[in-house]
Short mmCIF file of C-alpha atoms and ligand atoms in Angstrom, two decimals:
data_model
loop_
_atom_site.label_atom_id
_atom_site.label_comp_id
_atom_site.label_asym_id
_atom_site.label_seq_id
_atom_site.Cartn_x
_atom_site.Cartn_y
_atom_site.Cartn_z
CA UNK Y 51 0.00 0.00 0.00
CA UNK Y 52 1.17 3.46 -0.74
CA UNK Y 53 2.63 5.24 2.21
CA UNK Y 54 1.89 8.94 2.33
CA UNK Y 55 4.46 10.74 4.43
CA UNK Y 56 3.16 13.98 3.02
CA UNK Y 57 1.58 16.43 5.39
CA UNK Y 58 -0.73 17.39 2.54
CA UNK Y 59 -3.05 14.47 3.06
CA UNK Y 60 -3.70 15.53 6.61
CA UNK Y 61 -4.16 19.15 5.83
CA UNK Y 62 -6.57 18.05 3.16
CA UNK Y 63 -8.57 15.94 5.57
CA UNK Y 64 -8.76 18.71 8.13
CA UNK Y 65 -9.75 21.27 5.57
CA UNK Y 66 -12.35 18.92 4.34
CA UNK Y 67 -13.78 18.33 7.82
CA UNK Y 68 -14.38 22.06 7.95
CA UNK Y 69 -15.68 22.23 4.39
CA UNK Y 70 -18.25 19.60 5.15
CA UNK Y 71 -20.03 22.08 7.40
CA UNK Y 72 -19.64 24.86 4.91
CA UNK Y 73 -16.71 26.56 6.68
CA UNK Y 74 -13.65 27.68 4.85
CA UNK Y 75 -10.49 27.21 6.85
CA UNK Y 76 -8.26 30.29 6.89
CA UNK Y 77 -4.88 28.90 5.97
CA UNK Y 78 -3.05 25.86 7.11
CA UNK Y 79 0.53 25.89 8.27
CA UNK Y 80 1.93 22.99 6.36
CA UNK Y 81 4.80 22.14 8.64
CA UNK Y 82 2.61 21.82 11.72
CA UNK Y 83 0.93 18.73 10.39
CA UNK Y 84 2.73 15.45 10.31
CA UNK Y 85 1.40 11.99 10.75
CA UNK Y 86 3.08 8.66 10.95
CA UNK Y 87 0.69 6.17 9.57
CA UNK Y 88 -0.02 3.42 12.04
CA UNK Y 89 1.84 5.30 14.79
CA UNK Y 90 0.55 7.40 17.63
CA UNK Y 91 2.46 10.54 16.84
CA UNK Y 92 0.47 13.34 15.29
CA UNK Y 93 2.29 16.58 14.94
CA UNK Y 94 -0.86 18.64 15.17
CA UNK Y 95 -2.94 20.19 17.90
CA UNK Y 96 -5.39 18.31 20.07
CA UNK Y 97 -8.40 19.75 18.29
CA UNK Y 98 -6.91 18.95 14.94
CA UNK Y 99 -6.08 15.45 16.11
CA UNK Y 100 -9.65 15.01 17.27
CA UNK Y 101 -10.82 15.91 13.80
CA UNK Y 102 -8.45 13.47 12.17
CA UNK Y 103 -10.33 10.54 10.68
CA UNK Y 104 -9.62 6.89 11.10
CA UNK Y 105 -7.07 7.08 8.33
CA UNK Y 106 -4.29 5.90 10.56
CA UNK Y 107 -6.05 2.70 11.52
CA UNK Y 108 -5.69 -0.32 9.37
CA UNK Y 109 -9.07 -1.79 8.48
CA UNK Y 110 -9.10 -5.55 8.80
CA UNK Y 111 -10.06 -7.07 5.46
CA UNK Y 112 -13.63 -8.24 5.77
CA UNK Y 113 -14.48 -11.73 4.75
CA UNK Y 114 -18.13 -12.12 4.02
CA UNK Y 115 -20.37 -14.71 2.65
CA UNK Y 116 -24.05 -14.12 2.26
CA UNK Y 117 -27.15 -16.11 1.72
CA UNK Y 118 -29.04 -15.35 -1.51
CA UNK Y 119 -30.54 -11.87 -1.70
CA UNK Y 120 -33.98 -11.17 -0.34
CA UNK Y 121 -36.88 -10.43 -2.58
CA UNK Y 122 -39.29 -8.67 -0.28
CA UNK Y 123 -42.77 -7.74 -1.31
CA UNK Y 124 -43.31 -11.07 -3.02
CA UNK Y 125 -42.85 -9.42 -6.40
CA UNK Y 126 -42.25 -11.65 -9.36
CA UNK Y 127 -38.66 -11.74 -10.41
CA UNK Y 128 -38.29 -10.39 -13.93
CA UNK Y 129 -35.30 -10.80 -16.19
CA UNK Y 130 -32.43 -8.45 -15.46
CA UNK Y 131 -31.82 -5.98 -18.24
CA UNK Y 132 -28.54 -6.52 -20.07
CA UNK Y 133 -27.38 -3.05 -19.08
CA UNK Y 134 -27.67 -3.72 -15.37
CA UNK Y 135 -25.79 -6.94 -15.93
CA UNK Y 136 -23.12 -5.11 -17.84
CA UNK Y 137 -22.50 -2.90 -14.85
CA UNK Y 138 -22.42 -5.73 -12.40
CA UNK Y 139 -19.14 -6.37 -10.70
CA UNK Y 140 -16.97 -7.80 -13.41
CA UNK Y 141 -17.87 -5.20 -15.99
CA UNK Y 142 -16.64 -2.20 -14.08
CA UNK Y 143 -14.15 -3.46 -11.59
CA UNK Y 144 -10.47 -4.18 -11.53
CA UNK Y 145 -9.91 -7.93 -11.62
CA UNK Y 146 -10.05 -9.60 -8.19
CA UNK Y 147 -11.01 -6.40 -6.43
CA UNK Y 148 -14.18 -7.63 -4.72
CA UNK Y 149 -14.82 -11.36 -4.91
CA UNK Y 150 -13.93 -11.97 -1.28
CA UNK Y 151 -17.13 -10.23 -0.18
CA UNK Y 152 -19.37 -12.39 -2.37
CA UNK Y 153 -22.03 -9.71 -2.45
CA UNK Y 154 -22.71 -7.96 -5.69
CA UNK Y 155 -24.99 -5.00 -4.96
CA UNK Y 156 -26.22 -4.94 -8.55
CA UNK Y 157 -27.32 -8.56 -8.30
CA UNK Y 158 -28.68 -8.05 -4.82
CA UNK Y 159 -30.82 -5.18 -6.12
CA UNK Y 160 -31.56 -6.64 -9.52
CA UNK Y 161 -35.33 -6.41 -8.98
CA UNK Y 162 -35.15 -2.92 -7.55
CA UNK Y 163 -32.91 -1.51 -10.24
CA UNK Y 164 -34.24 -3.13 -13.36
CA UNK Y 165 -37.14 -0.70 -13.75
CA UNK Y 166 -35.55 2.50 -12.51
CA UNK Y 167 -35.03 3.95 -15.98
CA UNK Y 168 -38.46 2.85 -17.19
CA UNK Y 169 -40.09 4.55 -14.21
CA UNK Y 170 -38.11 7.71 -14.84
CA UNK Y 171 -39.03 7.75 -18.51
CA UNK Y 172 -42.69 7.23 -17.55
CA UNK Y 173 -42.55 10.08 -15.05
CA UNK Y 174 -41.16 12.37 -17.76
CA UNK Y 175 -43.72 11.10 -20.29
CA UNK Y 176 -46.59 11.86 -17.93
CA UNK Y 177 -45.47 15.45 -17.70
CA UNK Y 178 -45.18 16.34 -21.36
CA UNK Y 179 -46.73 15.67 -24.73
CA UNK Y 180 -43.95 17.47 -26.56
CA UNK Y 181 -42.04 14.77 -28.39
CA UNK Y 182 -38.80 16.73 -28.75
CA UNK Y 183 -38.67 17.60 -25.10
CA UNK Y 184 -39.38 14.01 -24.08
CA UNK Y 185 -36.76 12.64 -26.45
CA UNK Y 186 -34.04 14.99 -25.26
CA UNK Y 187 -34.92 14.61 -21.59
CA UNK Y 188 -34.83 10.80 -21.83
CA UNK Y 189 -31.67 10.61 -23.95
CA UNK Y 190 -29.43 9.64 -21.02
CA UNK Y 191 -32.04 7.42 -19.35
CA UNK Y 192 -31.23 4.60 -21.73
CA UNK Y 193 -30.09 2.07 -19.14
CA UNK Y 194 -26.41 2.53 -19.93
CA UNK Y 195 -25.57 4.54 -16.82
CA UNK Y 196 -23.87 2.90 -13.85
CA UNK Y 197 -26.91 3.75 -11.71
CA UNK Y 198 -24.58 4.24 -8.76
CA UNK Y 199 -26.88 6.74 -7.07
CA UNK Y 200 -30.06 4.62 -7.17
CA UNK Y 201 -28.03 1.59 -6.19
CA UNK Y 202 -26.56 3.27 -3.11
CA UNK Y 203 -29.87 4.90 -2.14
CA UNK Y 204 -31.74 1.58 -2.30
CA UNK Y 205 -28.97 -0.30 -0.51
CA UNK Y 206 -29.10 2.27 2.27
CA UNK Y 207 -32.90 2.22 2.38
CA UNK Y 208 -32.98 -1.53 2.76
CA UNK Y 209 -30.06 -1.56 5.21
CA UNK Y 210 -31.69 1.09 7.38
CA UNK Y 211 -35.10 -0.55 7.23
CA UNK Y 212 -33.54 -3.76 8.43
CA UNK Y 213 -31.52 -1.90 11.08
CA UNK Y 214 -34.68 -0.29 12.43
CA UNK Y 215 -37.42 -2.84 11.79
CA UNK Y 216 -35.83 -6.21 11.06
CA UNK Y 217 -38.55 -8.43 9.56
CA UNK Y 218 -40.76 -5.66 8.19
CA UNK Y 219 -37.96 -4.30 6.15
CA UNK Y 220 -39.31 -4.04 2.60
CA UNK Y 221 -38.48 -1.02 0.52
CA UNK Y 222 -40.95 1.86 0.95
CA UNK Y 223 -42.39 3.33 -2.26
CA UNK Y 224 -41.16 6.76 -1.15
CA UNK Y 225 -37.63 5.41 -0.76
CA UNK Y 226 -37.78 4.00 -4.28
CA UNK Y 227 -38.88 7.44 -5.47
CA UNK Y 228 -35.84 9.01 -3.82
CA UNK Y 229 -33.59 6.61 -5.72
CA UNK Y 230 -35.17 7.80 -8.96
CA UNK Y 231 -35.16 11.46 -7.95
CA UNK Y 232 -31.48 11.17 -7.15
CA UNK Y 233 -30.73 9.81 -10.64
CA UNK Y 234 -32.91 12.50 -12.20
CA UNK Y 235 -31.18 15.35 -10.38
CA UNK Y 236 -27.83 13.84 -11.36
CA UNK Y 237 -28.83 13.49 -15.00
CA UNK Y 238 -30.33 17.00 -15.16
CA UNK Y 239 -26.99 18.31 -13.93
CA UNK Y 240 -25.10 16.24 -16.54
CA UNK Y 241 -27.31 17.61 -19.30
CA UNK Y 242 -26.48 21.15 -18.21
CA UNK Y 243 -22.85 20.22 -17.66
CA UNK Y 244 -22.52 18.92 -21.20
CA UNK Y 245 -23.72 22.26 -22.54
CA UNK Y 246 -21.30 24.14 -20.28
CA UNK Y 247 -18.35 21.84 -21.10
CA UNK Y 248 -19.29 21.56 -24.77
CA UNK Y 249 -18.89 17.88 -24.35
CA UNK Y 250 -18.60 15.49 -27.32
CA UNK Y 251 -19.24 12.10 -25.85
CA UNK Y 252 -20.95 10.56 -22.83
CA UNK Y 253 -21.85 6.98 -21.97
CA UNK Y 254 -20.41 5.77 -25.23
CA UNK Y 255 -22.54 7.96 -27.47
CA UNK Y 256 -22.58 11.56 -28.75
CA UNK Y 257 -23.49 13.80 -25.86
CA UNK Y 258 -26.88 15.43 -25.75
CA UNK Y 259 -25.57 18.84 -26.83
CA UNK Y 260 -24.12 17.31 -29.98
CA UNK Y 261 -27.51 15.89 -30.99
CA UNK Y 262 -29.70 18.94 -30.21
CA UNK Y 263 -29.21 22.67 -29.94
CA UNK Y 264 -28.15 24.25 -26.66
CA UNK Y 265 -31.42 26.03 -26.00
CA UNK Y 266 -33.47 22.85 -26.21
CA UNK Y 267 -30.92 20.85 -24.25
CA UNK Y 268 -30.81 23.40 -21.43
CA UNK Y 269 -34.58 23.38 -21.17
CA UNK Y 270 -34.64 19.58 -21.23
CA UNK Y 271 -32.29 19.65 -18.21
CA UNK Y 272 -34.64 22.11 -16.51
CA UNK Y 273 -37.55 19.84 -17.33
CA UNK Y 274 -35.94 16.77 -15.73
CA UNK Y 275 -35.25 18.87 -12.64
CA UNK Y 276 -38.83 20.19 -12.61
CA UNK Y 277 -40.31 16.69 -12.76
CA UNK Y 278 -37.93 15.58 -10.01
CA UNK Y 279 -39.17 18.55 -7.94
CA UNK Y 280 -42.79 17.47 -8.44
CA UNK Y 281 -41.82 14.00 -7.26
CA UNK Y 282 -40.12 15.49 -4.19
CA UNK Y 283 -43.22 17.54 -3.39
CA UNK Y 284 -45.39 14.42 -3.65
CA UNK Y 285 -43.36 12.75 -0.90
CA UNK Y 286 -44.92 15.28 1.48
CA UNK Y 287 -41.99 15.09 3.86
CA UNK Y 288 -40.65 18.53 4.79
CA UNK Y 289 -37.21 17.37 5.92
CA UNK Y 290 -36.68 15.34 2.77
CA UNK Y 291 -37.79 18.32 0.67
CA UNK Y 292 -35.26 20.49 2.46
CA UNK Y 293 -32.45 17.99 2.14
CA UNK Y 294 -33.01 17.32 -1.57
CA UNK Y 295 -33.45 21.02 -2.36
CA UNK Y 296 -30.11 21.65 -0.69
CA UNK Y 297 -28.58 19.20 -3.18
CA UNK Y 298 -29.69 21.32 -6.12
CA UNK Y 299 -28.26 24.44 -4.50
CA UNK Y 300 -24.99 22.57 -3.83
CA UNK Y 301 -24.76 21.31 -7.41
CA UNK Y 302 -25.14 24.78 -8.86
CA UNK Y 303 -22.67 26.27 -6.40
CA UNK Y 304 -20.18 23.46 -6.97
CA UNK Y 305 -20.31 23.97 -10.70
CA UNK Y 306 -20.00 27.71 -10.21
CA UNK Y 307 -16.96 27.27 -7.94
CA UNK Y 308 -15.32 25.29 -10.71
CA UNK Y 309 -15.25 28.40 -12.87
CA UNK Y 310 -12.89 30.11 -10.43
CA UNK Y 311 -9.51 29.30 -8.95
CA UNK Y 312 -7.59 30.38 -5.87
CA UNK Y 313 -4.17 31.95 -5.46
CA UNK Y 314 -2.45 29.81 -2.84
CA UNK Y 315 -1.99 26.06 -2.69
CA UNK Y 316 -3.91 25.66 0.56
CA UNK Y 317 -6.79 27.80 -0.61
CA UNK Y 318 -6.90 25.71 -3.78
CA UNK Y 319 -7.25 22.47 -1.86
CA UNK Y 320 -10.01 23.85 0.33
CA UNK Y 321 -11.73 25.18 -2.78
CA UNK Y 322 -11.35 21.85 -4.58
CA UNK Y 323 -12.72 19.85 -1.65
CA UNK Y 324 -15.70 22.10 -1.11
CA UNK Y 325 -16.41 22.03 -4.83
CA UNK Y 326 -16.11 18.24 -4.84
CA UNK Y 327 -18.51 17.93 -1.93
CA UNK Y 328 -21.05 20.20 -3.60
CA UNK Y 329 -20.73 18.79 -7.12
CA UNK Y 330 -20.74 15.12 -6.23
CA UNK Y 331 -20.88 14.12 -2.58
CA UNK Y 332 -23.87 16.22 -1.52
CA UNK Y 333 -26.25 14.34 -3.82
CA UNK Y 334 -25.18 10.91 -2.59
CA UNK Y 335 -25.03 12.02 1.07
CA UNK Y 336 -28.41 13.71 1.05
CA UNK Y 337 -30.10 10.94 -0.93
CA UNK Y 338 -29.09 8.31 1.59
CA UNK Y 339 -30.07 10.67 4.38
CA UNK Y 340 -33.48 11.11 2.73
CA UNK Y 341 -34.20 7.38 2.61
CA UNK Y 342 -33.21 7.17 6.28
CA UNK Y 343 -35.55 10.05 7.16
CA UNK Y 344 -38.34 8.32 5.26
CA UNK Y 345 -37.73 5.22 7.35
CA UNK Y 346 -38.25 7.36 10.45
CA UNK Y 347 -34.59 7.52 11.46
CA UNK Y 348 -33.70 10.05 14.15
CA UNK Y 349 -30.99 12.67 13.90
CA UNK Y 350 -28.12 10.44 14.93
CA UNK Y 351 -28.93 7.64 12.53
CA UNK Y 352 -29.74 9.90 9.60
CA UNK Y 353 -26.46 11.78 10.20
CA UNK Y 354 -24.64 8.45 10.12
CA UNK Y 355 -26.13 7.67 6.72
CA UNK Y 356 -25.26 11.16 5.53
CA UNK Y 357 -21.63 10.64 6.56
CA UNK Y 358 -21.53 7.34 4.71
CA UNK Y 359 -22.77 9.05 1.55
CA UNK Y 360 -20.49 12.02 1.98
CA UNK Y 361 -17.40 9.82 2.22
CA UNK Y 362 -18.50 7.62 -0.64
CA UNK Y 363 -19.26 10.64 -2.80
CA UNK Y 364 -15.92 12.31 -2.12
CA UNK Y 365 -14.13 9.05 -2.93
CA UNK Y 366 -16.20 8.67 -6.09
CA UNK Y 367 -15.15 12.07 -7.40
CA UNK Y 368 -11.51 11.58 -6.39
CA UNK Y 369 -11.46 8.32 -8.36
CA UNK Y 370 -13.18 10.08 -11.27
CA UNK Y 371 -10.47 12.74 -11.23
CA UNK Y 372 -7.85 10.00 -11.12
CA UNK Y 373 -9.41 8.03 -13.97
CA UNK Y 374 -9.35 11.17 -16.09
CA UNK Y 375 -5.55 10.77 -16.08
CA UNK Y 376 -5.21 7.03 -16.36
CA UNK Y 377 -8.22 5.53 -18.08
CA UNK Y 378 -8.99 5.33 -21.76
CA UNK Y 379 -11.85 7.13 -23.46
CA UNK Y 380 -13.14 3.78 -24.67
CA UNK Y 381 -13.38 2.44 -21.13
CA UNK Y 382 -14.97 5.58 -19.71
CA UNK Y 383 -17.41 6.21 -22.55
CA UNK Y 384 -16.37 9.88 -22.43
CA UNK Y 385 -13.14 11.71 -23.31
CA UNK Y 386 -10.31 11.43 -20.81
CA UNK Y 387 -7.62 13.97 -19.94
CA UNK Y 388 -10.59 16.30 -20.22
CA UNK Y 389 -10.18 18.19 -16.96
CA UNK Y 390 -6.90 19.85 -17.90
CA UNK Y 391 -8.32 20.81 -21.28
CA UNK Y 392 -11.25 22.41 -19.46
CA UNK Y 393 -8.76 24.34 -17.32
CA UNK Y 394 -9.50 22.33 -14.17
CA UNK Y 395 -6.88 21.48 -11.59
CA UNK Y 396 -8.15 18.40 -9.78
CA UNK Y 397 -6.55 16.44 -6.94
CA UNK Y 398 -3.79 14.74 -9.00
CA UNK Y 399 -2.54 18.14 -10.21
CA UNK Y 400 -2.89 19.79 -6.82
CA UNK Y 401 -0.87 17.02 -5.22
CA UNK Y 402 1.70 17.13 -8.02
CA UNK Y 403 2.32 20.83 -7.28
CA UNK Y 404 4.24 19.86 -4.18
CA UNK Y 405 6.96 18.26 -6.27
CA UNK Y 406 6.60 20.45 -9.35
CA UNK Y 407 5.80 24.05 -8.31
CA UNK Y 408 6.04 25.06 -11.97
CA UNK Y 409 2.46 23.75 -12.18
CA UNK Y 410 1.26 26.73 -10.11
CA UNK Y 411 1.36 29.35 -12.88
CA UNK Y 412 -0.22 26.85 -15.27
CA UNK Y 413 -3.08 26.32 -12.82
CA UNK Y 414 -3.55 30.08 -12.50
CA UNK Y 415 -3.83 30.49 -16.27
CA UNK Y 416 -6.05 27.39 -16.45
CA UNK Y 417 -3.66 25.52 -18.76
CA UNK Y 418 -4.45 27.93 -21.57
CA UNK Y 419 -0.97 28.41 -23.07
CA UNK Y 420 0.18 26.06 -25.82
CA UNK Y 421 1.82 22.99 -24.31
CA UNK Y 422 0.36 23.53 -20.80
CA UNK Y 423 -1.99 20.55 -20.94
CA UNK Y 424 0.70 18.16 -22.20
CA UNK Y 425 3.30 19.42 -19.69
CA UNK Y 426 0.89 19.24 -16.75
CA UNK Y 427 -0.21 15.75 -17.79
CA UNK Y 428 3.41 14.61 -17.89
CA UNK Y 429 4.28 16.18 -14.52
CA UNK Y 430 1.28 14.58 -12.85
CA UNK Y 431 2.42 11.19 -14.10
CA UNK Y 432 5.99 11.83 -12.94
CA UNK Y 433 4.81 12.94 -9.49
CA UNK Y 434 3.03 10.94 -6.80
CA UNK Y 435 -0.16 12.88 -7.42
CA UNK Y 436 -2.09 9.90 -8.73
CA UNK Y 437 -0.98 7.69 -5.86
CA UNK Y 438 -1.85 10.40 -3.33
CA UNK Y 439 -5.27 10.91 -4.89
CA UNK Y 440 -5.97 7.21 -4.70
CA UNK Y 441 -4.80 7.15 -1.12
CA UNK Y 442 -7.17 9.95 -0.18
CA UNK Y 443 -10.03 8.15 -1.97
CA UNK Y 444 -9.14 5.00 -0.07
CA UNK Y 445 -9.31 6.82 3.25
CA UNK Y 446 -12.80 8.01 2.41
CA UNK Y 447 -13.86 4.51 1.41
CA UNK Y 448 -12.48 3.13 4.64
CA UNK Y 449 -14.42 5.73 6.56
CA UNK Y 450 -17.58 4.82 4.63
CA UNK Y 451 -16.99 1.16 5.44
CA UNK Y 452 -16.43 1.95 9.11
CA UNK Y 453 -19.74 3.79 9.17
CA UNK Y 454 -21.63 1.06 7.29
CA UNK Y 455 -20.26 -1.47 9.78
CA UNK Y 456 -22.21 0.28 12.52
CA UNK Y 457 -25.51 -0.82 10.98
CA UNK Y 458 -27.03 -4.17 11.86
CA UNK Y 459 -25.67 -6.93 9.69
CA UNK Y 460 -27.77 -7.68 6.62
CA UNK Y 461 -27.01 -8.37 2.96
CA UNK Y 462 -27.74 -4.70 2.26
CA UNK Y 463 -25.44 -3.47 4.98
CA UNK Y 464 -22.75 -5.69 3.45
CA UNK Y 465 -23.70 -4.27 0.09
CA UNK Y 466 -22.87 -0.80 1.41
CA UNK Y 467 -19.43 -2.08 2.32
CA UNK Y 468 -18.96 -3.57 -1.13
CA UNK Y 469 -20.20 -0.37 -2.77
CA UNK Y 470 -17.27 1.44 -1.17
CA UNK Y 471 -14.92 -1.13 -2.69
CA UNK Y 472 -16.67 -0.67 -6.03
CA UNK Y 473 -16.07 3.04 -5.91
CA UNK Y 474 -12.40 2.65 -5.08
CA UNK Y 475 -11.68 -0.08 -7.61
CA UNK Y 476 -13.86 1.01 -10.46
CA UNK Y 477 -12.32 1.34 -13.87
CA UNK Y 478 -15.01 3.56 -15.40
C1 FPP Q 183 -20.15 16.65 -14.15
O1 FPP Q 183 -18.89 17.18 -13.98
C2 FPP Q 183 -21.14 17.63 -13.55
C3 FPP Q 183 -21.70 17.58 -12.35
C4 FPP Q 183 -21.47 16.43 -11.43
C5 FPP Q 183 -22.62 18.66 -11.82
C6 FPP Q 183 -22.97 19.76 -12.79
C7 FPP Q 183 -23.88 20.78 -12.17
C8 FPP Q 183 -24.48 21.77 -12.86
C9 FPP Q 183 -24.30 21.96 -14.31
C10 FPP Q 183 -25.37 22.72 -12.14
C11 FPP Q 183 -26.82 22.60 -12.58
C12 FPP Q 183 -27.52 21.57 -11.77
C13 FPP Q 183 -28.77 21.07 -12.01
C14 FPP Q 183 -29.36 20.14 -11.05
C15 FPP Q 183 -29.54 21.39 -13.22
P1 FPP Q 183 -17.65 16.89 -14.92
O2 FPP Q 183 -17.67 17.80 -16.08
O3 FPP Q 183 -16.47 16.98 -14.02
O4 FPP Q 183 -17.85 15.38 -15.34
P2 FPP Q 183 -18.00 14.74 -16.77
O5 FPP Q 183 -16.61 14.43 -17.21
O6 FPP Q 183 -18.81 13.51 -16.55
O7 FPP Q 183 -18.66 15.74 -17.66
MG1 MG Q 184 -18.39 17.70 -18.00
#
């Protein structure tokens, strides 16, 4: 395993702890923070040490074997769609990354997930007779997405229901709705994002903005969001409405933050982490919190689920930022090395700055000068930026696993553990 002697990781984690509550840390004195992994010595203050996560504890590898998945509700068991199958473990994961757990969340939730896209398309259909609008709005709901958000929301719903109610632990219709709403909010944001990024390709096909003009595409994104809002209102649960509305505000603010950059290295990390929380982690965190609230979970339990989702979401985006440097366009179904071209300095670049300070001016000019993208790409690969990014993602996954382990044991609770492994070891 990579050993990270760098103080950066720990500054990052502390900054992030503050970011999570919406606070911006002033500035961090790099030399104050040192940590010896596995040792007791932390070179930072007591309050900082208290905020330090369980990153310095080795997680014992979990060995799990599970009885066949439950099929509550007595529903008939339809054929799994090929797309869900395609995204089951072996399709997306590094070889040998998960078999020891013997739980494949996609298989476990086969019945729950198989109709998600059909339901979403129906919900959109019911709200418009305009063929163009329907076609554009449903373009990405073709069953080729990874459906990570619905998968995690349903896993959490079922895990929490079991945790709270044991036998009577079927999925509530409202929880299923949240899984769909979560995918709809995500997709609405991707539709807008593709217009903003002038994207060419997504999910292995021309992106929506290539097929239709920007005005129609933008309104189709608005439409998906509007239908998701109607679905939220129909849940008639004030706390869930608040929590899911916050997600939309976070998404917009995260995307907006991405348009700007900060002067100093520490400010940049804080900015990056807050942006990452808002753009990616907030949706996952607040979706799993919503299903917990719908189950009747109190503050402590719903906060626990939120923290699981927050850690998983941060790890997910860190891995995404890593894959942008190491994966192929064919594997990802979208162009890679795209972030630098868009002027974005993500974790691998920010980490690489420590060894190659010449990256700083390139970051400030958003890699706009000829040769910047190629040079930055090369320096990131020569540095330990990719390793450090993966290490940080791993810490978040370990934290997510630690949190999931606090729920009562069930196949779904184990599924939450495996989902964290999925996120860390995914290849697309
Ligand atoms: C993908 O980022 C984009 C997001 C995760 C969020 C985008 C948010 C907005 C456009 C704000 C509007 C929000 C709503 C709900 C309408 P990326 O470009 O890093 O990833 P990519 O490579 O998949 O495009
Ligand atoms: Mg994009």
